[in-house]
Coordinates of C-alpha atoms and ligand atoms in Angstrom, one line a residue:
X333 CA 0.0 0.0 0.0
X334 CA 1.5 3.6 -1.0
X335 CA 1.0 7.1 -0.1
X336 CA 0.3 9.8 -2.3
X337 CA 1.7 12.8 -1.0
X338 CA 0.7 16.0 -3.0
X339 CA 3.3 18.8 -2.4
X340 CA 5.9 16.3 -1.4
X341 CA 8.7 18.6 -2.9
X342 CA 7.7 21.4 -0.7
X343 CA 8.8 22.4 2.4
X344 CA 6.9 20.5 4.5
X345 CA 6.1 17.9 2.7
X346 CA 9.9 16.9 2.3
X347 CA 10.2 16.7 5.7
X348 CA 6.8 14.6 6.3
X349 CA 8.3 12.6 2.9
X350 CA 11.6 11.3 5.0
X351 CA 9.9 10.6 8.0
X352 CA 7.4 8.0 5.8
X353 CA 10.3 6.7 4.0
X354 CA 11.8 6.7 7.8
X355 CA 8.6 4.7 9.1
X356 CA 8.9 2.0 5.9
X357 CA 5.9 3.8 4.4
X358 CA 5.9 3.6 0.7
X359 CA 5.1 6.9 -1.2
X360 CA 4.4 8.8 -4.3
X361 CA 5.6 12.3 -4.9
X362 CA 3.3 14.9 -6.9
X363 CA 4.1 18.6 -7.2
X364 CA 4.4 20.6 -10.3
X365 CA 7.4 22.1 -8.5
X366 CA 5.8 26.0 -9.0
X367 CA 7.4 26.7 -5.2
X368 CA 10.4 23.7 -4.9
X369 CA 13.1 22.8 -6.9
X370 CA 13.3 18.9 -8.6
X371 CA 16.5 18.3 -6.5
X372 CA 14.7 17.9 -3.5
X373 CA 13.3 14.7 -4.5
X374 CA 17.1 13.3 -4.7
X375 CA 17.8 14.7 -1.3
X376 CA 15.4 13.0 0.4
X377 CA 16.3 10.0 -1.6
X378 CA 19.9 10.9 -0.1
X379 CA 18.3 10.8 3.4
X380 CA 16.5 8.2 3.6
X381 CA 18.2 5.8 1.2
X382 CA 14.5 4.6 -0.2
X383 CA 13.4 5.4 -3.8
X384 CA 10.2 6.4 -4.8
X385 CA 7.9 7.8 -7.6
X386 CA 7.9 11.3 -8.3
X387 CA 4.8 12.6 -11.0
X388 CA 6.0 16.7 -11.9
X389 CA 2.4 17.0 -12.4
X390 CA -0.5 19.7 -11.5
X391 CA -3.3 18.9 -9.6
X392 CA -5.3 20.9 -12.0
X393 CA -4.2 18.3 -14.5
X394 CA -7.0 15.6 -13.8
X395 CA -5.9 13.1 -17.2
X396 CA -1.8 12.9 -15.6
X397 CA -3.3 13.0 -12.3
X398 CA -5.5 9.9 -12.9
X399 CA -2.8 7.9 -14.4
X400 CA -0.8 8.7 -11.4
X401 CA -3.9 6.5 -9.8
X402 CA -3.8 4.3 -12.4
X403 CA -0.5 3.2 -12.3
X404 CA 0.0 3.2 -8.8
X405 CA -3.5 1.2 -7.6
X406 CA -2.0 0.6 -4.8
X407 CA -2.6 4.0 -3.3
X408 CA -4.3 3.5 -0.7
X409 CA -4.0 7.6 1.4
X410 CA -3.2 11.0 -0.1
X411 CA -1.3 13.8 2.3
X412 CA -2.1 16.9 0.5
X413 CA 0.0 19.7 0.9
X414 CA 0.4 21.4 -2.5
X415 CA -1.0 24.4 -2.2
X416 CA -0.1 28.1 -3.1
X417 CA 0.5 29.9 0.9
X418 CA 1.6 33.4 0.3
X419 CA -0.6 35.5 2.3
X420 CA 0.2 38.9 1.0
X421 CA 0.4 37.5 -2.5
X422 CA -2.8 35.7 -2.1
X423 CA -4.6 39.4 -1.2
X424 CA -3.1 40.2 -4.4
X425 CA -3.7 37.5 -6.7
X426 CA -6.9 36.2 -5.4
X427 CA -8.2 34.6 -8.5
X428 CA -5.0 32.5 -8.7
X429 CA -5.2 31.2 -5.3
X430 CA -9.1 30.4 -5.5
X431 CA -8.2 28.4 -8.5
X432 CA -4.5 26.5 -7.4
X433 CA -6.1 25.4 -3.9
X434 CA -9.8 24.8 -4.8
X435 CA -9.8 23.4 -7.9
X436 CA -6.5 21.9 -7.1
X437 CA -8.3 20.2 -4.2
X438 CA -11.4 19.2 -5.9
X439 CA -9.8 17.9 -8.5
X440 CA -8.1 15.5 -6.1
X441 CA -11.0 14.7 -4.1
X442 CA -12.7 14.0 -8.0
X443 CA -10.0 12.0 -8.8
X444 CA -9.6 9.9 -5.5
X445 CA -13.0 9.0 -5.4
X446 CA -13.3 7.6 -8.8
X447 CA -10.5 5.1 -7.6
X448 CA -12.1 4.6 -4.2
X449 CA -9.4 5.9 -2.5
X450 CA -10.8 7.8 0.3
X451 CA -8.6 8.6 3.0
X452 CA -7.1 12.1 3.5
X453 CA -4.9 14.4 5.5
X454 CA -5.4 18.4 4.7
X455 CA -2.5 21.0 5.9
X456 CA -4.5 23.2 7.4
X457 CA -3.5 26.5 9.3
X458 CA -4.0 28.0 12.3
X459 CA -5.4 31.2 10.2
X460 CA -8.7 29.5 10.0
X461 CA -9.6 30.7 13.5
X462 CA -10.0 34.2 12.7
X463 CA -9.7 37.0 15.3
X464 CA -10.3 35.2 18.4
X465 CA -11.1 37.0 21.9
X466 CA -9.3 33.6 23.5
X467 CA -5.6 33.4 21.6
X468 CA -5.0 29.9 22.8
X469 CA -6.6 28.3 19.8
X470 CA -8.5 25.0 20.7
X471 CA -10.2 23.1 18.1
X472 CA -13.7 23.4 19.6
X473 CA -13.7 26.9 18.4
X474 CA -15.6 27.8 15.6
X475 CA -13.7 28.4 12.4
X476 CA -13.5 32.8 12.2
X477 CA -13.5 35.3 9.4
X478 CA -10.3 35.2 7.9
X479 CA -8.4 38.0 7.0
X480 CA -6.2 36.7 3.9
X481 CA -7.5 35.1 0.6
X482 CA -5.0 32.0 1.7
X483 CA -6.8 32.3 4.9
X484 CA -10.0 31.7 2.6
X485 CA -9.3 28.6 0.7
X486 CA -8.2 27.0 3.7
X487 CA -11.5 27.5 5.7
X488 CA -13.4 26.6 2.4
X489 CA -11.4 23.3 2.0
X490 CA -12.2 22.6 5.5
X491 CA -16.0 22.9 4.9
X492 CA -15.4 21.3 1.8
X493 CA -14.0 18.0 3.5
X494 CA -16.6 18.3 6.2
X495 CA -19.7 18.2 3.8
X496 CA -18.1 15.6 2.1
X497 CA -17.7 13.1 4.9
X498 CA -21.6 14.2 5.4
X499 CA -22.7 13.2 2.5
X500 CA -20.6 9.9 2.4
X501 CA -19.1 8.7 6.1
X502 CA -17.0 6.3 4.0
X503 CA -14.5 8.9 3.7
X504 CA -11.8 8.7 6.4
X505 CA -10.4 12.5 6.8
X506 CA -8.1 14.3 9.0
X507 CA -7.5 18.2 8.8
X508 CA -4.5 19.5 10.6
X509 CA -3.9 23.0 11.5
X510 CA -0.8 24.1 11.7
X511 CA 0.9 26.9 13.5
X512 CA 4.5 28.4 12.6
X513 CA 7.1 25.7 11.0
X514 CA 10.1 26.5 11.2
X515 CA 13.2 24.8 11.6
X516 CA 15.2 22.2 9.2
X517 CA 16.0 18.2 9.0
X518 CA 19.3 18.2 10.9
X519 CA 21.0 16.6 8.0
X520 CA 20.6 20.3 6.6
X521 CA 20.3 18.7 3.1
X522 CA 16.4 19.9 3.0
X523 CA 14.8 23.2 4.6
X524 CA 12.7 26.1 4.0
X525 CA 14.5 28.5 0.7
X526 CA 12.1 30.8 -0.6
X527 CA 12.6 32.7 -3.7
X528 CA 12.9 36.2 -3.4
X529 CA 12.5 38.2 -0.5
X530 CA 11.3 36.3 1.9
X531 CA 8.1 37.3 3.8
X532 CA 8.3 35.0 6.6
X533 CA 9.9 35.7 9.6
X534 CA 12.9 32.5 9.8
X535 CA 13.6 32.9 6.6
X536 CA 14.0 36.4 6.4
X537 CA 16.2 36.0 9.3
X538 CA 18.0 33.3 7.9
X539 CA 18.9 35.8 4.7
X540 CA 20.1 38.5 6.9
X541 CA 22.4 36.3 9.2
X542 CA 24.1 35.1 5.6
X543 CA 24.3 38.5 4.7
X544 CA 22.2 38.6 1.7
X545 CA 19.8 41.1 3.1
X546 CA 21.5 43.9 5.7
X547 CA 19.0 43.9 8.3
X548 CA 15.6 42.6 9.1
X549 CA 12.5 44.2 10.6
X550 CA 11.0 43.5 13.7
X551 CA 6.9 44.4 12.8
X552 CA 5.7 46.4 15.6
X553 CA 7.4 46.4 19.2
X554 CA 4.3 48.3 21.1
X555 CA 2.2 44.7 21.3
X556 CA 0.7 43.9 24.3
X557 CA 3.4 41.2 25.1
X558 CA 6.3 40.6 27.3
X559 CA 8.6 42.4 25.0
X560 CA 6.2 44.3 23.3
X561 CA 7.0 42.4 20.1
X562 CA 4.3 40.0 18.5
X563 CA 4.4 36.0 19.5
X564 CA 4.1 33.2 17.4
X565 CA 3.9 29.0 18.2
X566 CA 6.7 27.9 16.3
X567 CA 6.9 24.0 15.7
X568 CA 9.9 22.4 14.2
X569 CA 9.0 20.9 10.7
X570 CA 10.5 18.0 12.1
X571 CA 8.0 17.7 15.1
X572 CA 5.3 18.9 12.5
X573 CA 6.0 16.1 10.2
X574 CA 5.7 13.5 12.6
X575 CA 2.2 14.8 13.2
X576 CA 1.2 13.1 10.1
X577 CA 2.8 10.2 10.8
X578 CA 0.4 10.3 13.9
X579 CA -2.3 11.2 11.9
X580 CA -2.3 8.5 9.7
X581 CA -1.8 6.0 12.2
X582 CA -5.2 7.2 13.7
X583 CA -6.9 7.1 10.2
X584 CA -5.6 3.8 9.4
X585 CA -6.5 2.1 12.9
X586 CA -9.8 4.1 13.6
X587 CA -13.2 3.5 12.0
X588 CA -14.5 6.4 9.6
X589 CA -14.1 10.0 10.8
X590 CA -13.5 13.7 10.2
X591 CA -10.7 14.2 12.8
X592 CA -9.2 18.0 13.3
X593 CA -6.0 18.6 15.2
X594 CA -4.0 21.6 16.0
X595 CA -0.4 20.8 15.7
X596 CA 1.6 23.5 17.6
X597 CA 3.5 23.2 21.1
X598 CA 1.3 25.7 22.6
X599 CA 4.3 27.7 24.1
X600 CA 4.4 31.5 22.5
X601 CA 7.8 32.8 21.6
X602 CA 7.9 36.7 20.8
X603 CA 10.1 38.2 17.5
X604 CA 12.5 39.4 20.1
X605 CA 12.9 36.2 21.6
X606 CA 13.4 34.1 18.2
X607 CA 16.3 36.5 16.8
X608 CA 17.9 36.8 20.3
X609 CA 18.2 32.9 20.5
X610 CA 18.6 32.8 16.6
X611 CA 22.4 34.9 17.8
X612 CA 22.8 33.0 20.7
X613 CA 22.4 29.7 19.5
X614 CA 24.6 30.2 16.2
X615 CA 27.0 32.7 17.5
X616 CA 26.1 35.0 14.5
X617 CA 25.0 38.4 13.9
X618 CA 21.6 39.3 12.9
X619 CA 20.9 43.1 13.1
X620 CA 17.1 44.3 13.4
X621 CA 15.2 47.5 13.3
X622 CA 12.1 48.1 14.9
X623 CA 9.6 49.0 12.4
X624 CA 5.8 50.0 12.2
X625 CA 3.3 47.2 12.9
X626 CA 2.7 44.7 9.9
X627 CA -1.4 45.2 8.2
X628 CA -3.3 41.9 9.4
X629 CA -0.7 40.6 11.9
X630 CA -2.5 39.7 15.3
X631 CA 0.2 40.0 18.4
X632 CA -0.3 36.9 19.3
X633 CA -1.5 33.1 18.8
X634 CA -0.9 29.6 19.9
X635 CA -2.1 26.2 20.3
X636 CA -3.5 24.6 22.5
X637 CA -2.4 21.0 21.1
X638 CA -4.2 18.6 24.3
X639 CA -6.3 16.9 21.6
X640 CA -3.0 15.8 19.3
X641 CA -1.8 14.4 22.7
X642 CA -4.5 12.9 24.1
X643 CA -5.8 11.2 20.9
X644 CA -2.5 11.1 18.4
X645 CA -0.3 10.2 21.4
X646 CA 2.0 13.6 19.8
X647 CA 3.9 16.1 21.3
X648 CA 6.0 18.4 20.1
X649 CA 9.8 17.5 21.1
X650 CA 11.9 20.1 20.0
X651 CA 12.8 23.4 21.6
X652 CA 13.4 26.9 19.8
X653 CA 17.5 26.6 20.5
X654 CA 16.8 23.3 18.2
X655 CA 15.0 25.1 15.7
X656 CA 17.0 28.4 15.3
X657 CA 20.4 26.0 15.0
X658 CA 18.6 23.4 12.3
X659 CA 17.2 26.1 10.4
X660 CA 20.8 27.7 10.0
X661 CA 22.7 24.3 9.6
X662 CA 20.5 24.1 6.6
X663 CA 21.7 27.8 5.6
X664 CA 25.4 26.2 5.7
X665 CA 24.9 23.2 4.7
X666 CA 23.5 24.3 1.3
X667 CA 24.5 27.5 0.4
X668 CA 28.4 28.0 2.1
X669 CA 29.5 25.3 0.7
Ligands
LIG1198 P1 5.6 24.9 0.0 O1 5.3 25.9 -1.0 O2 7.0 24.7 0.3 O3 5.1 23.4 -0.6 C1 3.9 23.3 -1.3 C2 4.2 22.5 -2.6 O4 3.1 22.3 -3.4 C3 5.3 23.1 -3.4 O5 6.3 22.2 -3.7 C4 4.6 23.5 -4.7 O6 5.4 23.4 -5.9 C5 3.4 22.5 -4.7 N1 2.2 22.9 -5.5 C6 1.5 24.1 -5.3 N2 0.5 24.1 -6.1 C7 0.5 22.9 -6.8 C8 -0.4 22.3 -7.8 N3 -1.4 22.9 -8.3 N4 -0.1 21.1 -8.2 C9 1.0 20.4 -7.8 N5 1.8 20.9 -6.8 C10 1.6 22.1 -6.4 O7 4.7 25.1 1.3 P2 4.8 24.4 2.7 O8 5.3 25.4 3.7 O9 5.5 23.1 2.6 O10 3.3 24.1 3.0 C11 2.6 22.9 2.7 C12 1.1 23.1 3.0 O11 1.0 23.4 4.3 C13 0.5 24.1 2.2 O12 -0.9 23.7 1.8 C14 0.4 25.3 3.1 O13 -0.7 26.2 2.8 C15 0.2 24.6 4.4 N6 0.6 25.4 5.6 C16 1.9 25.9 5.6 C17 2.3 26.7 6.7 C18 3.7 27.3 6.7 O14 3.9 28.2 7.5 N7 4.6 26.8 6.0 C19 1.4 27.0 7.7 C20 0.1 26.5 7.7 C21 -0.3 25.6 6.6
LIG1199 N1 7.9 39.3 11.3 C1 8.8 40.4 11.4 N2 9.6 40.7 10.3 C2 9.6 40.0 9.2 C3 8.7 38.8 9.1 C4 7.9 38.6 10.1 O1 8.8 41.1 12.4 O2 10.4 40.3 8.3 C5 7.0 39.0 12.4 C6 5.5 39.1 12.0 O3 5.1 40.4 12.2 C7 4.9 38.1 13.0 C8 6.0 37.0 13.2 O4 7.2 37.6 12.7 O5 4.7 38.7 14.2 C9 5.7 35.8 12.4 O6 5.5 36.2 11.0 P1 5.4 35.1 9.8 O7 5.1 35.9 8.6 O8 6.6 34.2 9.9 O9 4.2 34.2 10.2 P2 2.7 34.6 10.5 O10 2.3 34.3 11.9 O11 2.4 36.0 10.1 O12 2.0 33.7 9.4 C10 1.6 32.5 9.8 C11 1.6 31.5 8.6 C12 0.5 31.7 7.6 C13 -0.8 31.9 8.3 C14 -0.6 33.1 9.2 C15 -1.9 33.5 9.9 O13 2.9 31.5 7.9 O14 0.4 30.4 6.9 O15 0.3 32.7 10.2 O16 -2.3 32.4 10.8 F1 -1.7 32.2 7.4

């Protein structure tokens, strides 16, 4: 039995792909490699020592994505994580994202039905909740108004699934929401490289310590938290990948569901704190401005990841010295060579 696993090149998915290969799992990549590069697929060959299939294909493209079903019957799961996840870009380009994630999505779901294939795990994000009063996200909450176009298609994915598994409880779904991954495989053959300027905070801070970019800003330092600077759940993509190792295990031993988890560690670190371990933890420079408040950014949010524990049996291991010196082994490892 195999694994499809839909943005398998990506960032996350890379990570989730060695820790199948890891586990004995046997997978199949698919990503039309818009935000990853084809070499990944080798390095987590490299890792692992395991070969797999790998489709360049988009998920738009139902023909090549139903041969991918067709010559693999023995798919039995999909992981999908191919998705477009800019959120300023997606404000800017809604069209584009409506159309990569939804009909990306539904095109799956079309496809995986036809072949009776009906179990799934969604990357879903913590974005889904909205503006809460309560910042320590649990899952009984109900999903809020989101505040990004990305934010959109995720909440609309996750209805999508639910009224799905209404209309047909044979389906076997689980919808995880992540919070902030960050963080690197410590081989640091695989990580998070961005083109451009980066708009998340790691990477950006990863750029400025390799002096590609002189300085990084710090969004706001008059929030209403210990340092005044906003907070974030980060989760090591390691951690977070494991979480779907968990999740499957659930899917495969459980009878029917629709299952949503928050995977986060539920422990807030501020901007301040992250750059000021980021220099401790590496020994490097990294020099920062304050600047005005980022549009859209809330000051803070975290988990609250009981219901991973309790019903995965997953908890986050790793602590923010692990991920600020992964995440820059990864910087030196690949690009100081
Ligand atoms: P990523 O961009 O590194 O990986 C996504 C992969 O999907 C890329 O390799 C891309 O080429 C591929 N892809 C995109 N559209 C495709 C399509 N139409 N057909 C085939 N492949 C396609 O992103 P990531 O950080 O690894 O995120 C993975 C998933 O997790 C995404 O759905 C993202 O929205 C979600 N997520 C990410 C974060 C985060 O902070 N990284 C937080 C919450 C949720
Ligand atoms: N930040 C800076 N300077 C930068 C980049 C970020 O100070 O150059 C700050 C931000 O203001 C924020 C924190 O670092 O306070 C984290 O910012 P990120 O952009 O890394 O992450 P966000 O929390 O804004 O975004 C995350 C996910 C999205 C999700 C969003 C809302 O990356 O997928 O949360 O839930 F949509």
């Amino acid at each position: 039995m195999s694994i499809l696993v839909t943005g398998g090149a990506g960032y996350i998915g890379s990570h989730t792909a060695v820790e199948l290969l890891n586990a004995g799992e046997e997978i199949v990549i698919v990503d039309n490699l818009i935000n990853s590069q084809i070499e990944t697929i080798d390095k987590i060959k490299q890792i692992t020592g395991k070969d797999f299939k790998f489709y360049q294909v988009d998920l738009l493209d139902g023909e090549n994505l139903q041969k991918i079903f067709e010559e693999n019957s023995d798919i039995e799961s999909v992981i999908h994580f191919a998705g477009l996840k800019a959120v300023g870009e997606s404000v800017e380009k809604p069209l584009e994202y409506y159309k990569n994630n939804l009909i990306g999505t539904i095109t799956l779901l079309e496809t995986m039905r036809k072949y009776n294939c009906k179990k799934i795990i969604f990357s879903s994000s913590a974005t889904v909740y909205g503006e809460q009063v309560s910042v320590k996200y649990v899952e009984t909450m109900k999903r809020g108004e989101t505040t990004s176009t990305y934010g959109t298609t995720k909440a609309i994915i996750e209805k999508m699934l639910e009224d799905i598994y209404f209309a047909d409880n044979s389906w076997n779904i689980s919808i995880l929401r992540y919070f902030n991954p960050i963080g690197a495989h410590d081989s640091g053959l695989i990580g998070e490289d961005p083109k451009g300027i980066p708009n998340n905070l790691m990477p950006f801070i990863m750029k400025v310590a390799n002096k590609e970019i002189d300085h990084l800003n710090i969004f706001g330092n008059d929030y209403d938290t210990k340092d005044g600077t906003a907070a974030r759940d980060y989760i090591h993509v390691v951690d977070l990948a494991k979480g779907h190792l968990k999740a499957l295990e659930k899917l495969n031993s459980e009878k029917n569901g629709l299952y949503v988890y928050n995977l986060g560690t539920g422990t807030p670190y501020t901007v301040q704190e992250i750059v000021d371990t980021f220099k401790k933890t590496n020994n490097i420079e990294v020099p920062y401005e304050y600047t005005e408040r980022r549009a859209g950014d809330l000051p803070i949010f975290y988990a609250d990841p009981t219901k991973a524990r309790n019903e995965l049996g997953w908890v986050a291991e790793k602590n923010i010295e692990d991920m600020c010196k992964d995440s820059w082994n990864f910087v030196k490892t690949t690009k100081q060579k």
